[in-house]
mmCIF file of C-alpha atoms and ligand atoms in Angstrom:
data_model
loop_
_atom_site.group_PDB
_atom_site.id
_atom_site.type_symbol
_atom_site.label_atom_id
_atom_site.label_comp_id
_atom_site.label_asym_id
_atom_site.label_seq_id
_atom_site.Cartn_x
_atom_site.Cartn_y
_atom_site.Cartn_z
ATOM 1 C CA UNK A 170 149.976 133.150 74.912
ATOM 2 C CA UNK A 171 150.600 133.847 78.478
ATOM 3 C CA UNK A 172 148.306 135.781 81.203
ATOM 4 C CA UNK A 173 150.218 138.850 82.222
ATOM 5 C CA UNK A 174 147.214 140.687 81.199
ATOM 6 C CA UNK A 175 144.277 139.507 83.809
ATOM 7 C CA UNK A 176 144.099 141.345 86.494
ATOM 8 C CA UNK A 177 145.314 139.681 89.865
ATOM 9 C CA UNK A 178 145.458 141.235 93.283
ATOM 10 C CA UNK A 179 147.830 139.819 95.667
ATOM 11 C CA UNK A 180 146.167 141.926 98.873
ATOM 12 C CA UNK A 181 144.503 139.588 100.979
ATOM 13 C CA UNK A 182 141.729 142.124 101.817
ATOM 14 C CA UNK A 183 139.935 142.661 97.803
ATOM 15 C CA UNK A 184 140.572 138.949 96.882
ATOM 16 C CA UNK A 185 137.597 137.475 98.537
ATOM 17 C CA UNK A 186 134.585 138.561 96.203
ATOM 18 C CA UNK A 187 131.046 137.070 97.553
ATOM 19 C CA UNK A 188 131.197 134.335 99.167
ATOM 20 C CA UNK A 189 129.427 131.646 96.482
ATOM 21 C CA UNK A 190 127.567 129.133 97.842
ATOM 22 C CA UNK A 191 126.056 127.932 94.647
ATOM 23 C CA UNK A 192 129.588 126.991 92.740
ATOM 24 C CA UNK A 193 129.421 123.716 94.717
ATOM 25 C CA UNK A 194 125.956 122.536 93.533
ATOM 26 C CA UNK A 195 126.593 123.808 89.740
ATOM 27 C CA UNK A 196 127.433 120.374 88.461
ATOM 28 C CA UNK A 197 126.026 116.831 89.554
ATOM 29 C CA UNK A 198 129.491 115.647 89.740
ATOM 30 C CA UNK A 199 130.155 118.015 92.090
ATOM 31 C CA UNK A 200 126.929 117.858 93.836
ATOM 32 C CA UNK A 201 127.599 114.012 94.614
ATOM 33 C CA UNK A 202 131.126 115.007 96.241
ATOM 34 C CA UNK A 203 129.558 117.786 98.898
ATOM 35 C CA UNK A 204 126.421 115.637 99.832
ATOM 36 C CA UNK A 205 126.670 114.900 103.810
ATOM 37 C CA UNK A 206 124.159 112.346 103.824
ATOM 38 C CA UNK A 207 122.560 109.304 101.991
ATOM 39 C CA UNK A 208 120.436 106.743 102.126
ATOM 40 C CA UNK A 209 121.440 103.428 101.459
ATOM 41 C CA UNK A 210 119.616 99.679 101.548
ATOM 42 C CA UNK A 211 121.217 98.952 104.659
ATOM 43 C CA UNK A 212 119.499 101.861 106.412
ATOM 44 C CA UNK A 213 115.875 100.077 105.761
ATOM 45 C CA UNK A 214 113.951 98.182 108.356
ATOM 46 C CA UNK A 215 110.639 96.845 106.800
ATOM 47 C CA UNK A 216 107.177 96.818 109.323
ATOM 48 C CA UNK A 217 105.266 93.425 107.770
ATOM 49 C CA UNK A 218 101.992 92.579 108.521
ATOM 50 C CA UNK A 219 100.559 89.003 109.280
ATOM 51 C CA UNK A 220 97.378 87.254 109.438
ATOM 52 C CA UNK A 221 95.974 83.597 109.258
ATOM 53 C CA UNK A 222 95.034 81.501 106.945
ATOM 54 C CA UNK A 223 97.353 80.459 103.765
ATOM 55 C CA UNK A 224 98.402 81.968 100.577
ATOM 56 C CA UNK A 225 96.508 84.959 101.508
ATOM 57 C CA UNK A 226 97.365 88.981 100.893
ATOM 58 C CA UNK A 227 94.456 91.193 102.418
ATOM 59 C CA UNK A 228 95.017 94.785 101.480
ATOM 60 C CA UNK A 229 94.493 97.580 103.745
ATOM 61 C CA UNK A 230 92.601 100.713 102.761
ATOM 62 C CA UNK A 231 94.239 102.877 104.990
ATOM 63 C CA UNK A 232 97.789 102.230 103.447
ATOM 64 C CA UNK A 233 97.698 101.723 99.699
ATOM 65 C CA UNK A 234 100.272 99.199 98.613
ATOM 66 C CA UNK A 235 100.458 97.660 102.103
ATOM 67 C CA UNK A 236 98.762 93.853 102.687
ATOM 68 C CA UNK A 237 98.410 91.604 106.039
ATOM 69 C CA UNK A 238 100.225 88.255 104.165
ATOM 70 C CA UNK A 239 99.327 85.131 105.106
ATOM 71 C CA UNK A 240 102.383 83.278 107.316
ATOM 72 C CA UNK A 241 103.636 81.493 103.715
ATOM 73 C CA UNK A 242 103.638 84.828 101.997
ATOM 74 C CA UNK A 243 104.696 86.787 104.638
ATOM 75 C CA UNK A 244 108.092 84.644 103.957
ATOM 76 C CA UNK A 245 108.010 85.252 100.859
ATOM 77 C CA UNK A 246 108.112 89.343 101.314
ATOM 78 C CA UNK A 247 111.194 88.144 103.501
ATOM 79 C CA UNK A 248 112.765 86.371 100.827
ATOM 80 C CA UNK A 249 112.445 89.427 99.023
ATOM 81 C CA UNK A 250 113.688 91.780 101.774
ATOM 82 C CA UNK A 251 117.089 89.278 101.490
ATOM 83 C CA UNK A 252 117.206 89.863 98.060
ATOM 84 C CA UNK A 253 117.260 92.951 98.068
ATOM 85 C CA UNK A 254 119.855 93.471 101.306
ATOM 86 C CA UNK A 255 117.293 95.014 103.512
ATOM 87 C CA UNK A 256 119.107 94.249 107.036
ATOM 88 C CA UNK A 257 115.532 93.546 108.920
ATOM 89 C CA UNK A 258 111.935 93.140 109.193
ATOM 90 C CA UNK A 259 109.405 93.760 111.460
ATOM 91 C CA UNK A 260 106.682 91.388 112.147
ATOM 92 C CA UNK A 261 102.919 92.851 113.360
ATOM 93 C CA UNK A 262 100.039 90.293 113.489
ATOM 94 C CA UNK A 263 96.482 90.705 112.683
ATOM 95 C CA UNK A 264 95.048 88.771 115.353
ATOM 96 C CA UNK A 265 91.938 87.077 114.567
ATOM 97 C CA UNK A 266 89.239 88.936 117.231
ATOM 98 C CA UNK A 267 88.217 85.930 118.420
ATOM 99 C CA UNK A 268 91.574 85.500 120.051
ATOM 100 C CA UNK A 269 91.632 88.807 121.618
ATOM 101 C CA UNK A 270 90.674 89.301 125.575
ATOM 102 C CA UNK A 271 91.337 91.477 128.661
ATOM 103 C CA UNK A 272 94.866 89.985 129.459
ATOM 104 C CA UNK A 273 96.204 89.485 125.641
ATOM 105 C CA UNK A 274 96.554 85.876 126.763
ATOM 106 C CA UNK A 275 97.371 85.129 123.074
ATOM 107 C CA UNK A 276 100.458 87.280 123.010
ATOM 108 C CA UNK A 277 101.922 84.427 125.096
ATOM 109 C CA UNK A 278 100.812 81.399 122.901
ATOM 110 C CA UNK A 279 103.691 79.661 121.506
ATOM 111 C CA UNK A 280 101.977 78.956 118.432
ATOM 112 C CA UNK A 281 100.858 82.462 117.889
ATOM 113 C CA UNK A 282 100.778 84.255 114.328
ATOM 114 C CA UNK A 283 104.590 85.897 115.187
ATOM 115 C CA UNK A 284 105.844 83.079 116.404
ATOM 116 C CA UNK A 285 104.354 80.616 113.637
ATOM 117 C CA UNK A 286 105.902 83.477 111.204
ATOM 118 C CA UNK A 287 109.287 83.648 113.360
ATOM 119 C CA UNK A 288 109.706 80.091 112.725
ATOM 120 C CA UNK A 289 108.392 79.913 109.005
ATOM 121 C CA UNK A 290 110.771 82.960 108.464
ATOM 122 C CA UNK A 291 113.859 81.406 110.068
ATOM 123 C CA UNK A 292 113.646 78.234 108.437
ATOM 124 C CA UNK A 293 113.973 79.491 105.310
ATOM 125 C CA UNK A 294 115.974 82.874 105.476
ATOM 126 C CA UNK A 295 118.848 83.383 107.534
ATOM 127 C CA UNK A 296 120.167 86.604 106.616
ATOM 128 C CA UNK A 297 117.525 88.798 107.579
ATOM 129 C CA UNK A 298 117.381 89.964 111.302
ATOM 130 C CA UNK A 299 113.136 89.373 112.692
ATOM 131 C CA UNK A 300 112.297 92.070 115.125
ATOM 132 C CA UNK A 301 109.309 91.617 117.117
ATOM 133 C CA UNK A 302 106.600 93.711 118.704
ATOM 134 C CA UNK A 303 106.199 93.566 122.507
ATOM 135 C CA UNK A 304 103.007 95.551 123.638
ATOM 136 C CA UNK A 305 99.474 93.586 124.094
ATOM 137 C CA UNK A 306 97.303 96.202 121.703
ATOM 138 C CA UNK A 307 97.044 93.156 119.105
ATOM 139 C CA UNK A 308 95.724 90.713 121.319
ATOM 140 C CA UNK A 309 93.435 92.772 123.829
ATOM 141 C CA UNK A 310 89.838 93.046 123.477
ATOM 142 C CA UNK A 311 90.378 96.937 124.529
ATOM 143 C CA UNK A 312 93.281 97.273 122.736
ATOM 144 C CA UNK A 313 95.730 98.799 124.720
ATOM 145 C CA UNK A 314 99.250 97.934 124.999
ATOM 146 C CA UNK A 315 98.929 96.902 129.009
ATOM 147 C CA UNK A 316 96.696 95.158 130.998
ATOM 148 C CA UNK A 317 93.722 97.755 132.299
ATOM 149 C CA UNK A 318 92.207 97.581 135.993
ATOM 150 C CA UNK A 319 88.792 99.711 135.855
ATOM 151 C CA UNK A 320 90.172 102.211 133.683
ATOM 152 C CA UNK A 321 94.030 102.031 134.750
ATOM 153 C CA UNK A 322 96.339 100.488 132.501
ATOM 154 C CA UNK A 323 98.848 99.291 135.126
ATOM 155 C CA UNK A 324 102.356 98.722 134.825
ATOM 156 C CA UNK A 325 103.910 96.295 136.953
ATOM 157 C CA UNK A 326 101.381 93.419 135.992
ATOM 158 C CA UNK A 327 101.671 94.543 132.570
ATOM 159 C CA UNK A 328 105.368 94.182 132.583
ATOM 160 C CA UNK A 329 105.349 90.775 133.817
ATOM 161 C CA UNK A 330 103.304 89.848 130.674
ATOM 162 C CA UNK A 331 105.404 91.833 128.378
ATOM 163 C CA UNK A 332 108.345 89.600 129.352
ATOM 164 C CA UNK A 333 106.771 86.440 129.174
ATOM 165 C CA UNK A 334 105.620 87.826 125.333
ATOM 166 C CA UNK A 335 109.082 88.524 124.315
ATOM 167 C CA UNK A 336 110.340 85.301 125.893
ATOM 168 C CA UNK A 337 107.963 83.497 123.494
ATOM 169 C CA UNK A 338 108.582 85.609 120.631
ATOM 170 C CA UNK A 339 112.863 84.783 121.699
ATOM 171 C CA UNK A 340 112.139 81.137 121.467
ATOM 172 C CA UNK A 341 110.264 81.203 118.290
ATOM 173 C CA UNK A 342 113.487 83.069 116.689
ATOM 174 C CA UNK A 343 113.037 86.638 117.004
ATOM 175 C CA UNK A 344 116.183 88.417 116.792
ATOM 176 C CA UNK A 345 115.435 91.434 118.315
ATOM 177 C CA UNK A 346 112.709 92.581 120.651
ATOM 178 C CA UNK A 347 111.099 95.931 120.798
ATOM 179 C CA UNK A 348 109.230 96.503 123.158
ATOM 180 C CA UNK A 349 106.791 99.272 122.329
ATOM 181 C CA UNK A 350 104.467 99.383 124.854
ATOM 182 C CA UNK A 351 105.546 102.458 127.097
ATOM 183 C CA UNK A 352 105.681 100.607 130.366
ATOM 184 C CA UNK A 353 108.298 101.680 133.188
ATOM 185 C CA UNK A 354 110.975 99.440 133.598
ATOM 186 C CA UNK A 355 109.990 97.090 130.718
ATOM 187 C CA UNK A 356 113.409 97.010 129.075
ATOM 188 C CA UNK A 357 115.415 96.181 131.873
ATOM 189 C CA UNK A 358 112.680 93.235 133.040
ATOM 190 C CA UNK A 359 112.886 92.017 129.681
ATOM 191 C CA UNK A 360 116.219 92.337 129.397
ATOM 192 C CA UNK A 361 116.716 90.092 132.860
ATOM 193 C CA UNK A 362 114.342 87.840 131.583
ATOM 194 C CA UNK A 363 115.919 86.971 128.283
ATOM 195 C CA UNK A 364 119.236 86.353 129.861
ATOM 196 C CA UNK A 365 118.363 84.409 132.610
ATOM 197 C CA UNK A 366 116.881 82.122 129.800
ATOM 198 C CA UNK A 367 119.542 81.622 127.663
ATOM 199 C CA UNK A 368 118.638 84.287 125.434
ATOM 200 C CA UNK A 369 121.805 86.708 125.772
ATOM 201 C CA UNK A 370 122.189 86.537 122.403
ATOM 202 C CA UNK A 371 119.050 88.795 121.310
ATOM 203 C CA UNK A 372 119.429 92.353 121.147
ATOM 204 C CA UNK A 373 116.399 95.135 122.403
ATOM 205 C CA UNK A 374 115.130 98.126 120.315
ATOM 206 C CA UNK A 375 113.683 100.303 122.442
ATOM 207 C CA UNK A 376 111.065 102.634 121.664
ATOM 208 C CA UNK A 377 112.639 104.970 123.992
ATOM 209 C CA UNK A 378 110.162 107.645 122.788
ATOM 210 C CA UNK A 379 107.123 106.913 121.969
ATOM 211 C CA UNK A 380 104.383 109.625 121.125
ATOM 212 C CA UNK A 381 100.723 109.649 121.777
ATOM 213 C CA UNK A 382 100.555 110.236 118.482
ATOM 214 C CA UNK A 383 97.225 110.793 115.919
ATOM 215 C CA UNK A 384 99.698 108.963 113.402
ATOM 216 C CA UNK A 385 99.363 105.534 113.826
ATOM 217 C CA UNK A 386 95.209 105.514 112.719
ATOM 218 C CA UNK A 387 96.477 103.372 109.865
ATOM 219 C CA UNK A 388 98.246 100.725 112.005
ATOM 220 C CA UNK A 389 95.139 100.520 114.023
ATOM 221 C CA UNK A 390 93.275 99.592 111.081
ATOM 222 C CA UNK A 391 95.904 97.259 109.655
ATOM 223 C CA UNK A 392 96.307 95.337 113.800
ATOM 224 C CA UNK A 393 92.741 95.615 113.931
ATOM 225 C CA UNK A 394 92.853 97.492 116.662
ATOM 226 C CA UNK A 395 91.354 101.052 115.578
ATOM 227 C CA UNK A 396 87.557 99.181 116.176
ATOM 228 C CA UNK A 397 88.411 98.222 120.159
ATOM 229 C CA UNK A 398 90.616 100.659 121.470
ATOM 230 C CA UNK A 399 89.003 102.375 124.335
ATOM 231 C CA UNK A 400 90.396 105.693 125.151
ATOM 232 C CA UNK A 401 93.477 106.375 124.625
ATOM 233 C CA UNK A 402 96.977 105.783 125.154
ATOM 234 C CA UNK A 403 97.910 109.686 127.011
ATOM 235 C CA UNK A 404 99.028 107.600 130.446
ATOM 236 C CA UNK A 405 101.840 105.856 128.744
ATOM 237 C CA UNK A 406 102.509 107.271 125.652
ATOM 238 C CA UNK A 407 104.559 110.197 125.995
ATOM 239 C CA UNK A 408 103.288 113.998 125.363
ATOM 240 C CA UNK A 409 103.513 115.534 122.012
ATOM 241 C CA UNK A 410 104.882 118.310 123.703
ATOM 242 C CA UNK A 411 107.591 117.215 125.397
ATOM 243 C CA UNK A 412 111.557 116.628 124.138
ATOM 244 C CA UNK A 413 113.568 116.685 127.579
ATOM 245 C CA UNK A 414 111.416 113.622 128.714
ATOM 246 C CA UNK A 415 112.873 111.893 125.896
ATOM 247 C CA UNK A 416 115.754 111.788 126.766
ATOM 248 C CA UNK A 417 115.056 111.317 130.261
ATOM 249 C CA UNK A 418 113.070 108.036 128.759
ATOM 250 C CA UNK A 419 116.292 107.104 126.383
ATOM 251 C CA UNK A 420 118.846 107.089 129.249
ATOM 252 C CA UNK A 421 116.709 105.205 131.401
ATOM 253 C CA UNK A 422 116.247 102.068 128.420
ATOM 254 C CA UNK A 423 119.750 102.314 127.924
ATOM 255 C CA UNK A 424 120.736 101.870 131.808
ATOM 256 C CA UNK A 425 118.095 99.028 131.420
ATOM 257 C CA UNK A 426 119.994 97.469 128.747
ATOM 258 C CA UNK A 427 118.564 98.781 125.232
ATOM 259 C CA UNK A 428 120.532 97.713 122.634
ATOM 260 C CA UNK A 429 119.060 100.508 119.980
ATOM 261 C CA UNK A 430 116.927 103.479 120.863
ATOM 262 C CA UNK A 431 113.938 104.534 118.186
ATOM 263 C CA UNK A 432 111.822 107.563 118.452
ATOM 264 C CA UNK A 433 108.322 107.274 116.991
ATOM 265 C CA UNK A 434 106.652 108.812 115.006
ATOM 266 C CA UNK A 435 109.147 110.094 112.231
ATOM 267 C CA UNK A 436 108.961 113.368 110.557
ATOM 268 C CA UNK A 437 107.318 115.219 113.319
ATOM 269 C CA UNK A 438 109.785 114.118 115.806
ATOM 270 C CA UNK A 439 112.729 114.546 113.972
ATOM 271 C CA UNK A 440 114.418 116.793 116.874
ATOM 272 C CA UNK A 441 114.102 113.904 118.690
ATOM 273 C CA UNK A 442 115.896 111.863 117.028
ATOM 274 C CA UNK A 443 118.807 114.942 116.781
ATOM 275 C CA UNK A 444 118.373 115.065 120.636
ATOM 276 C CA UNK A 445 119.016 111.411 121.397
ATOM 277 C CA UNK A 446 121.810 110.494 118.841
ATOM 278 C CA UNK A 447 123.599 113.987 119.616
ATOM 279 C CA UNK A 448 123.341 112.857 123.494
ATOM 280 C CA UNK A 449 123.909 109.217 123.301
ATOM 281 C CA UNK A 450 125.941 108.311 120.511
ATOM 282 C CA UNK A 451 123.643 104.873 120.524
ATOM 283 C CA UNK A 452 122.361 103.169 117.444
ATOM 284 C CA UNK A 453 119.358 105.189 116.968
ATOM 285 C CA UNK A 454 116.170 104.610 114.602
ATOM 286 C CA UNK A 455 113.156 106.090 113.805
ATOM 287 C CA UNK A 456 109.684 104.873 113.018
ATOM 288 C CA UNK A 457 107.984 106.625 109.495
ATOM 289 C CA UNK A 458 104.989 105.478 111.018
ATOM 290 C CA UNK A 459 101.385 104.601 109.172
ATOM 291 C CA UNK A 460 100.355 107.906 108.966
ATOM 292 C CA UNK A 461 103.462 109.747 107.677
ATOM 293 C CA UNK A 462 102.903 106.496 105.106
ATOM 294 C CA UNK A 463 98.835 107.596 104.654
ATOM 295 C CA UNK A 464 99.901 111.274 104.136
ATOM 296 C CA UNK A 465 102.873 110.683 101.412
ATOM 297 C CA UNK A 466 100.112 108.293 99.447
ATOM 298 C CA UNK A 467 97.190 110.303 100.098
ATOM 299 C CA UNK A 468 98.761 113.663 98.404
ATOM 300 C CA UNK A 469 100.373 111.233 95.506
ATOM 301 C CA UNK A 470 97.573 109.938 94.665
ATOM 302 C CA UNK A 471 95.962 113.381 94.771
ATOM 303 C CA UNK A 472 98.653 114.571 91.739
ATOM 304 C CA UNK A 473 100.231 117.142 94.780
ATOM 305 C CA UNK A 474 103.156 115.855 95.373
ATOM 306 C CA UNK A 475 105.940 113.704 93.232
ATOM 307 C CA UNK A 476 105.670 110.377 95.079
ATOM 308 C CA UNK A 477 109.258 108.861 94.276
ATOM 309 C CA UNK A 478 110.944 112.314 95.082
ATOM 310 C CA UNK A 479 108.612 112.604 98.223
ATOM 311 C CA UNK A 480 109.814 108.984 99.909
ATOM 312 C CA UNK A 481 113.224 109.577 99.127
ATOM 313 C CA UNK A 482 113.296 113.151 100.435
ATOM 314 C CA UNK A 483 110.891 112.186 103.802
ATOM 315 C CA UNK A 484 113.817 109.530 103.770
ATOM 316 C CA UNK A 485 117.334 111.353 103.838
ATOM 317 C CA UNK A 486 115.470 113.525 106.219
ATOM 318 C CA UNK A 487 116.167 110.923 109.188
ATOM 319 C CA UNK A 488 119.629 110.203 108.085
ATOM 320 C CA UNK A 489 120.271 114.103 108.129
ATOM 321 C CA UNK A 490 118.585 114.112 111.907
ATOM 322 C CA UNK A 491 120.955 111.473 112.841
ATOM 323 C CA UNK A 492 119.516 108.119 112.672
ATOM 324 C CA UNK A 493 121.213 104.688 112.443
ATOM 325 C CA UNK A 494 118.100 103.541 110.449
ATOM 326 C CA UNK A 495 114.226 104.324 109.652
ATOM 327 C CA UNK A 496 111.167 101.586 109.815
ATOM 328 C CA UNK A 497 109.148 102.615 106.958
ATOM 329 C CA UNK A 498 106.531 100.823 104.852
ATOM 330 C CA UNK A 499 108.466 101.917 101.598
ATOM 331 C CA UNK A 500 111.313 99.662 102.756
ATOM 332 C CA UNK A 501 110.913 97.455 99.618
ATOM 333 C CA UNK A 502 110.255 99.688 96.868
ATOM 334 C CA UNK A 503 113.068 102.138 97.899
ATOM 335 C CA UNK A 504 115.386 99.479 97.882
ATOM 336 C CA UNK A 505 114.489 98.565 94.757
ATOM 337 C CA UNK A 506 114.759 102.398 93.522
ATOM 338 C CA UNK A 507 117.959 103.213 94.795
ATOM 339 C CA UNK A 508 120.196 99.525 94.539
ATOM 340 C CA UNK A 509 122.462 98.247 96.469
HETATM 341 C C1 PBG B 612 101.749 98.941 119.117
HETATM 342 C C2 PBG B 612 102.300 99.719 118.003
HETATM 343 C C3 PBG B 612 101.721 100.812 117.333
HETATM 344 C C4 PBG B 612 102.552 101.097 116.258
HETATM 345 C C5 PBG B 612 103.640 100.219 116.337
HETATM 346 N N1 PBG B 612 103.474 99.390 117.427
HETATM 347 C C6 PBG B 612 100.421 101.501 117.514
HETATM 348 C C7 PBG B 612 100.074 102.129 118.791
HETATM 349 O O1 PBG B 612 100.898 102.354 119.669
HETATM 350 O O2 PBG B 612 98.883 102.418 118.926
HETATM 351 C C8 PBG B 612 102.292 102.141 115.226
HETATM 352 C C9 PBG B 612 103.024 101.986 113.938
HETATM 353 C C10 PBG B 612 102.460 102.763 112.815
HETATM 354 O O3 PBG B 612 101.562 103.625 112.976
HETATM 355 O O4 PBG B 612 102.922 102.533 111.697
HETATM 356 N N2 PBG B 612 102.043 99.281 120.384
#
């Protein structure tokens, strides 16, 4: 049996029939072999919630799933984070309101929920990097992120506190800070501040570019913070609108020493996220936030959309637009779903 008989063209110009672009996804196999992008455990950062008291998880209507955990079981999430290789975790308390006033005085208490959890955390599990909040919006009685004269947030003040709040959250054992306040100059005062106290060591994540966004609702109700916030946060926050001021915001925190960049929120800022890693190369991150979260749950729950399918897709989507890593309340469960 030979194959004299099939026809074969040896002019260049009639061999190329349509191009094909479907012969590459025809079989899994080869489906697996042409994909550009995945997701994988390491990419995970996991946002966890604390409050007070003990053996205590409080769940939040606003995010189904997602509970404020009591310092001992907030260590025990981490335990679980370790197990399941998730690099880091991010730590947000629910201050009780009681604590809360016009300077965030409580930010700086060394015995404050974060730090209490930073030390309960690092005591037990070493493996896991703790990242840290810096903005006052927990601990203010109005809310916002910086101190507010009349109805001026200002900055420089507000920096000075936002130092002295990731100093304390450095010596109770965060790893790395992010500061996500908005403030000018806060990264490279912070930066100065942790090395001149011995705290070269810890790195900065700096949410370079962060949206006044109608996304984080859910955060605000899991902080506590939807209730007191007066106003909003248009003065520091940067406009939905804008993209070149991102970058104008990125190369500044990187002069000023950022370690990592992030761009928050997620999804709807995903040409962000292209922007900064295409410009900067840097270890870049973005932030699914609460209300990308709210949405994917809300429309589950609804029967509209495939949930599983839905978190994995909203997912690859920020590996696709570049990113180093995503913060996302699904940290956990996609770990679990796809392995190590
Ligand atoms: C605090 C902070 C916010 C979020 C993270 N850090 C809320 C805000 O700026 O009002 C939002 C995260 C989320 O929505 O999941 N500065």
């Amino acid at each position: 049996m030979t194959n004299d008989e099939l026809p074969i063209s040896l002019s260049a110009s009639d061999v190329a029939g349509p191009i094909r672009m479907r012969r590459n996804r025809r079989h899994d196999w080869s489906r697996r072999l042409v994909q550009e992008n995945r997701l994988s455990v390491n990419d995970l950062i996991w946002p966890i919630f604390v409050r007070d008291g003990d053996n205590q998880s409080e769940a939040i209507a606003s995010m189904p799933g997602v509970f404020r955990y009591s310092v001992d079981q907030a260590v025990k999430q981490v335990q679980r984070a370790a197990r399941l290789g998730i690099p880091a975790v991010a730590l947000f308390p629910y201050t009780d309101p009681a604590l809360r006033d016009e300077t965030g005085s409580e930010a700086l208490n060394s015995n404050n929920l974060i730090c209490k959890a930073c030390r309960a955390v690092k005591a037990v599990v070493q493996d896991v990097g703790i990242i840290t909040d810096v903005a006052l919006d927990p601990y203010t009685s109005h809310g916002h992120d910086g101190l507010l004269e009349g109805d001026e947030i200002v900055n420089d003040a507000s920096v000075e506190m936002l130092v002295r709040q990731a100093l304390n959250q450095a010596a109770a054992g965060a790893d790395v800070i992010a500061p996500s306040d908005m403030m000018d100059g806060r990264v490279g005062a912070i930066r100065h501040g942790l090395d001149q106290n011995g705290y070269q060591h810890v790195q900065i994540m700096a949410y370079s570019a962060k949206y006044a966004s109608a996304f984080y609702g859910p955060f605000r109700d899991a902080v506590g913070s939807s209730g007191t916030l007066k106003g909003d946060k248009r003065t520091y926050q940067m406009d939905p609108a804008n993209s070149d001021e991102a970058l104008r915001e990125a190369e500044l925190d990187i002069a000023e020493g950022a370690d990592m960049l992030m761009v928050k929120p997620g999804m709807p800022y995903l040409d962000i996220a292209r922007r900064l890693k295409d410009t900067f190369q840097m270890p870049t991150y973005a932030y699914q936030v609460s209300g990308e979260f709210a949405m994917i749950e809300a429309a589950a729950a609804n029967g509209w959309i495939d949930r599983e399918k839905a978190i994995l897709e909203s997912l690859l989507a920020f590996k696709r637009a570049g990113c180093d890593g995503i913060l996302t309340y699904f940290a956990a469960e996609v770990a679990e779903l796809i392995g190590q």
